[in-house]
Amino acid sequence: MSRRVDRTFFSMTDFFEPSQWKERIQQKKQSIELPAGFPEDTELRETYCLARALDADLLQYFQQVDFSIDRRQIQCGIQTIADRFKLEVLQGLQKEKTDFNKNLQRPQSKFKNIFEFAGLEKLYLSNTYTRFISENLGHKLEDIADLSPYVFIPESRIDITLKGIDFIVIWDGKLHYTQLKTKKDTLTSSQVPRSINEFKIHLNSMFVAALDMGSRLNPSRTKARSNGIELRVGEEFWTKIGICYSDILNEISGSFRDIESRLYAE
């Protein structure tokens, strides 16, 4: 399966390398005008201009993409990402454990939390494990989405960062500027207004909860609909981009089982 155009951009007569494409977008953004009443937010203004400079190029880029899906190839990609997730987590947590014990041996005046102050290794590391694993998992779910020919990640492809946007999805000929969170309640209620402002500057925007888990969807479907934001949760997102949701759950669950058995072997 030819997923993409070798991370290059096809433009009628030329192929642009990532650095050339980035330079092209930076030049094009200079001619983009902000709508009247646009928020006084420097990062949002920069993102709007970059995104509008990208729009036409991305539509042309996606016209050259082979959208056929080879499930076996996707499965292999998910497995590779899950293995990398497991390795990074185990190495990272081992470093945390080593650092904790080193710190115990020398005088300290500042502590990360009460567990470190009390010298409680297991409670300290349990708290660290959850945070470290959750952050890493979010990045790996984004990597899995990037296996799909329907997804374009501007930061990894052409070194362009868009505030509040993780990647862009092409559906029915339209570009959807997308933010991905691990589960339904990853965003707190206090974070929702900021995310909505980040979505509203795009004609088509989408919030994705990668895993259909969590107590409550933030933003709610009502709030999303009133602000023109599409919501996709779990399988309804992954199926749409040609990736089997159960394959993700199975591989990630297997990695977690291996991680737990290694961390708590004693």
Short mmCIF file of C-alpha atoms in Angstrom, two decimals:
data_model
loop_
_atom_site.label_atom_id
_atom_site.label_comp_id
_atom_site.label_asym_id
_atom_site.label_seq_id
_atom_site.Cartn_x
_atom_site.Cartn_y
_atom_site.Cartn_z
CA MET A 1 0.00 0.00 0.00
CA SER A 2 1.34 3.42 -0.92
CA ARG A 3 0.13 5.45 2.03
CA ARG A 4 1.50 8.81 1.10
CA VAL A 5 3.67 10.57 -1.38
CA ASP A 6 6.93 9.81 0.45
CA ARG A 7 6.36 12.77 2.81
CA THR A 8 6.75 15.18 -0.10
CA PHE A 9 4.28 17.50 -1.78
CA PHE A 10 3.18 17.22 -5.38
CA SER A 11 2.38 20.49 -7.13
CA MET A 12 1.59 20.05 -10.82
CA THR A 13 5.22 20.13 -11.99
CA ASP A 14 7.34 19.94 -8.82
CA PHE A 15 7.89 17.90 -5.70
CA PHE A 16 8.60 19.95 -2.58
CA GLU A 17 10.79 18.60 0.18
CA PRO A 18 9.45 19.31 3.69
CA SER A 19 11.77 22.30 4.20
CA GLN A 20 10.70 23.76 0.85
CA TRP A 21 7.05 23.25 1.67
CA LYS A 22 7.49 24.93 5.05
CA GLU A 23 9.16 27.91 3.40
CA ARG A 24 6.36 28.07 0.83
CA ILE A 25 3.70 28.13 3.57
CA GLN A 26 5.58 30.78 5.57
CA GLN A 27 5.64 32.95 2.46
CA LYS A 28 1.99 32.36 1.60
CA LYS A 29 0.80 33.23 5.10
CA GLN A 30 2.04 36.80 4.65
CA SER A 31 -0.82 37.46 2.24
CA ILE A 32 -3.54 35.97 4.48
CA GLU A 33 -5.90 38.55 5.98
CA LEU A 34 -7.51 38.03 9.36
CA PRO A 35 -11.32 38.24 9.55
CA ALA A 36 -12.80 41.28 11.27
CA GLY A 37 -13.01 40.90 15.02
CA PHE A 38 -10.44 38.12 15.18
CA PRO A 39 -9.22 37.42 18.76
CA GLU A 40 -6.16 39.35 20.00
CA ASP A 41 -4.18 36.17 20.49
CA THR A 42 -0.79 36.11 18.77
CA GLU A 43 -0.60 32.31 18.57
CA LEU A 44 -4.15 31.98 17.25
CA ARG A 45 -3.48 34.63 14.63
CA GLU A 46 -0.32 32.84 13.54
CA THR A 47 -2.19 29.52 13.41
CA TYR A 48 -5.04 30.97 11.36
CA CYS A 49 -2.66 32.38 8.75
CA LEU A 50 -0.61 29.18 8.56
CA ALA A 51 -3.71 27.00 8.28
CA ARG A 52 -5.26 29.09 5.53
CA ALA A 53 -1.94 29.04 3.68
CA LEU A 54 -1.93 25.25 4.03
CA ASP A 55 -5.52 24.62 2.93
CA ALA A 56 -5.13 24.70 -0.84
CA ASP A 57 -1.82 22.83 -0.77
CA LEU A 58 -3.25 20.08 1.45
CA LEU A 59 -6.26 19.57 -0.79
CA GLN A 60 -3.91 19.15 -3.72
CA TYR A 61 -1.63 16.89 -1.68
CA PHE A 62 -4.49 14.57 -0.74
CA GLN A 63 -5.48 14.27 -4.40
CA GLN A 64 -2.22 12.36 -4.94
CA VAL A 65 -2.64 10.00 -1.98
CA ASP A 66 -3.52 6.33 -2.36
CA PHE A 67 -6.35 5.80 0.14
CA SER A 68 -6.37 2.02 -0.08
CA ILE A 69 -6.04 0.35 3.32
CA ASP A 70 -3.96 -2.75 4.00
CA ARG A 71 -5.18 -3.89 7.42
CA ARG A 72 -2.21 -6.19 7.94
CA GLN A 73 0.21 -3.34 7.32
CA ILE A 74 -1.74 -1.10 9.69
CA GLN A 75 -1.70 -3.86 12.33
CA CYS A 76 2.08 -4.15 12.01
CA GLY A 77 2.36 -0.39 12.41
CA ILE A 78 0.21 -0.43 15.55
CA GLN A 79 2.30 -3.27 16.98
CA THR A 80 5.53 -1.38 16.32
CA ILE A 81 4.14 1.73 18.04
CA ALA A 82 2.87 -0.32 21.00
CA ASP A 83 6.29 -1.95 21.39
CA ARG A 84 7.96 1.46 21.32
CA PHE A 85 5.45 2.70 23.90
CA LYS A 86 6.30 -0.19 26.22
CA LEU A 87 10.05 0.32 25.82
CA GLU A 88 9.91 4.08 26.39
CA VAL A 89 7.69 3.69 29.45
CA LEU A 90 9.87 1.03 31.06
CA GLN A 91 13.06 2.97 30.39
CA GLY A 92 11.54 6.24 31.57
CA LEU A 93 10.13 4.78 34.76
CA GLN A 94 13.37 3.00 35.57
CA LYS A 95 15.10 6.38 35.31
CA GLU A 96 12.49 7.90 37.65
CA LYS A 97 13.14 5.13 40.16
CA THR A 98 16.91 5.57 39.93
CA ASP A 99 16.63 9.35 40.31
CA PHE A 100 14.32 8.98 43.32
CA ASN A 101 16.79 6.75 45.14
CA LYS A 102 19.71 9.03 44.26
CA ASN A 103 17.84 12.01 45.68
CA LEU A 104 17.23 10.14 48.92
CA GLN A 105 20.97 9.98 49.45
CA ARG A 106 21.55 13.73 49.38
CA PRO A 107 20.11 16.68 51.32
CA GLN A 108 17.07 18.34 49.72
CA SER A 109 15.15 21.52 50.44
CA LYS A 110 12.55 21.19 47.69
CA PHE A 111 10.30 18.23 46.97
CA LYS A 112 7.90 17.35 44.14
CA ASN A 113 5.23 16.06 46.54
CA ILE A 114 4.62 14.67 50.03
CA PHE A 115 5.61 11.17 48.93
CA GLU A 116 9.10 12.32 48.00
CA PHE A 117 9.38 14.32 51.23
CA ALA A 118 8.47 11.22 53.25
CA GLY A 119 10.83 9.01 51.24
CA LEU A 120 7.97 6.72 50.18
CA GLU A 121 9.26 5.12 47.00
CA LYS A 122 6.20 3.05 46.06
CA LEU A 123 3.66 5.85 46.54
CA TYR A 124 5.93 8.36 44.81
CA LEU A 125 6.52 6.08 41.86
CA SER A 126 2.84 5.07 41.59
CA ASN A 127 1.94 8.74 41.18
CA THR A 128 4.74 9.18 38.64
CA TYR A 129 3.81 6.03 36.73
CA THR A 130 0.27 7.23 36.02
CA ARG A 131 1.35 10.66 34.80
CA PHE A 132 4.25 9.40 32.70
CA ILE A 133 2.26 6.59 31.07
CA SER A 134 -0.74 8.82 30.29
CA GLU A 135 1.41 11.45 28.58
CA ASN A 136 3.27 8.87 26.52
CA LEU A 137 0.07 7.07 25.51
CA GLY A 138 -1.40 10.27 24.10
CA HIS A 139 1.59 10.70 21.79
CA LYS A 140 1.42 7.08 20.66
CA LEU A 141 -2.28 7.33 19.79
CA GLU A 142 -1.38 10.27 17.57
CA ASP A 143 1.33 8.14 15.94
CA ILE A 144 -1.26 5.42 15.29
CA ALA A 145 -3.57 7.94 13.62
CA ASP A 146 -0.65 8.91 11.39
CA LEU A 147 -0.70 5.38 9.94
CA SER A 148 -3.85 6.38 8.07
CA PRO A 149 -3.61 7.94 4.60
CA TYR A 150 -6.46 10.27 5.67
CA VAL A 151 -4.26 12.01 8.25
CA PHE A 152 -1.62 14.72 7.90
CA ILE A 153 0.46 15.90 10.88
CA PRO A 154 1.99 19.29 9.99
CA GLU A 155 4.47 19.30 12.89
CA SER A 156 6.12 16.00 11.95
CA ARG A 157 5.80 16.44 8.17
CA ILE A 158 6.86 20.03 7.59
CA ASP A 159 7.78 21.35 11.05
CA ILE A 160 4.78 23.66 11.34
CA THR A 161 2.89 23.86 14.63
CA LEU A 162 -0.77 24.88 14.77
CA LYS A 163 -2.09 25.92 18.18
CA GLY A 164 -4.62 23.41 19.51
CA ILE A 165 -4.38 21.19 16.43
CA ASP A 166 -2.69 17.78 16.40
CA PHE A 167 -3.41 16.79 12.81
CA ILE A 168 -5.63 17.37 9.80
CA VAL A 169 -8.05 14.77 8.45
CA ILE A 170 -9.50 14.69 4.93
CA TRP A 171 -13.11 13.48 4.78
CA ASP A 172 -15.50 13.92 1.87
CA GLY A 173 -13.10 16.35 0.25
CA LYS A 174 -12.99 18.61 3.33
CA LEU A 175 -10.10 19.34 5.68
CA HIS A 176 -10.92 18.84 9.36
CA TYR A 177 -8.51 20.48 11.80
CA THR A 178 -8.38 17.99 14.64
CA GLN A 179 -7.45 17.83 18.30
CA LEU A 180 -6.98 14.35 19.78
CA LYS A 181 -7.25 13.50 23.47
CA THR A 182 -6.77 10.09 25.04
CA LYS A 183 -10.32 9.67 26.39
CA LYS A 184 -13.64 11.48 26.76
CA ASP A 185 -12.85 13.33 29.97
CA THR A 186 -9.19 14.19 29.33
CA LEU A 187 -10.16 17.83 28.83
CA THR A 188 -11.33 19.45 32.06
CA SER A 189 -14.33 21.77 32.07
CA SER A 190 -12.04 24.75 32.62
CA GLN A 191 -10.01 23.85 29.51
CA VAL A 192 -13.02 23.57 27.18
CA PRO A 193 -13.49 27.32 26.44
CA ARG A 194 -9.86 27.62 25.33
CA SER A 195 -10.17 24.57 23.06
CA ILE A 196 -13.38 25.90 21.53
CA ASN A 197 -11.62 29.16 20.66
CA GLU A 198 -8.85 27.13 19.01
CA PHE A 199 -11.39 25.17 16.96
CA LYS A 200 -13.57 28.10 15.89
CA ILE A 201 -10.92 29.69 13.69
CA HIS A 202 -11.21 26.78 11.24
CA LEU A 203 -14.08 26.17 8.82
CA ASN A 204 -14.18 22.47 9.73
CA SER A 205 -12.84 21.33 13.11
CA MET A 206 -13.04 18.09 15.05
CA PHE A 207 -12.46 16.93 18.61
CA VAL A 208 -11.49 13.28 18.98
CA ALA A 209 -11.50 11.13 22.11
CA ALA A 210 -9.25 8.31 20.93
CA LEU A 211 -10.57 5.82 23.47
CA ASP A 212 -14.27 5.47 24.26
CA MET A 213 -13.55 5.66 27.97
CA GLY A 214 -14.02 8.19 30.74
CA SER A 215 -17.01 9.47 32.64
CA ARG A 216 -18.13 12.49 30.67
CA LEU A 217 -17.42 13.91 27.24
CA ASN A 218 -15.73 17.30 27.31
CA PRO A 219 -16.73 19.30 25.35
CA SER A 220 -20.31 18.03 25.43
CA ARG A 221 -22.05 17.21 22.16
CA THR A 222 -24.41 20.14 22.69
CA LYS A 223 -21.58 22.62 23.21
CA ALA A 224 -19.63 21.21 20.28
CA ARG A 225 -22.63 21.36 17.96
CA SER A 226 -23.41 24.97 18.92
CA ASN A 227 -19.83 25.92 18.02
CA GLY A 228 -19.66 23.95 14.77
CA ILE A 229 -17.24 21.33 16.12
CA GLU A 230 -17.53 17.71 15.04
CA LEU A 231 -17.09 15.12 17.79
CA ARG A 232 -15.78 11.60 17.26
CA VAL A 233 -15.27 9.04 20.02
CA GLY A 234 -13.38 5.75 19.87
CA GLU A 235 -14.45 3.44 17.08
CA GLU A 236 -16.46 6.06 15.20
CA PHE A 237 -13.24 8.00 14.61
CA TRP A 238 -10.83 5.14 13.90
CA THR A 239 -13.18 3.37 11.49
CA LYS A 240 -13.57 6.59 9.54
CA ILE A 241 -9.80 6.78 8.91
CA GLY A 242 -9.47 3.08 8.07
CA ILE A 243 -8.01 1.78 11.34
CA CYS A 244 -9.55 -1.03 13.40
CA TYR A 245 -10.34 0.19 16.92
CA SER A 246 -10.15 -3.31 18.41
CA ASP A 247 -6.62 -3.73 17.01
CA ILE A 248 -5.57 -0.61 18.93
CA LEU A 249 -7.21 -1.78 22.17
CA ASN A 250 -5.67 -5.24 21.92
CA GLU A 251 -2.12 -4.01 21.27
CA ILE A 252 -2.21 -1.24 23.88
CA SER A 253 -3.76 -3.57 26.47
CA GLY A 254 -1.03 -6.13 25.81
CA SER A 255 1.62 -3.47 26.31
CA PHE A 256 0.05 -2.41 29.61
CA ARG A 257 -0.01 -6.01 30.84
CA ASP A 258 3.68 -6.36 30.02
CA ILE A 259 4.48 -3.05 31.70
CA GLU A 260 2.61 -4.02 34.88
CA SER A 261 4.29 -7.42 35.08
CA ARG A 262 7.72 -5.77 34.75
CA LEU A 263 7.04 -2.95 37.20
CA TYR A 264 5.55 -5.14 39.91
CA ALA A 265 7.52 -8.33 39.31
CA GLU A 266 8.70 -8.37 42.90
#
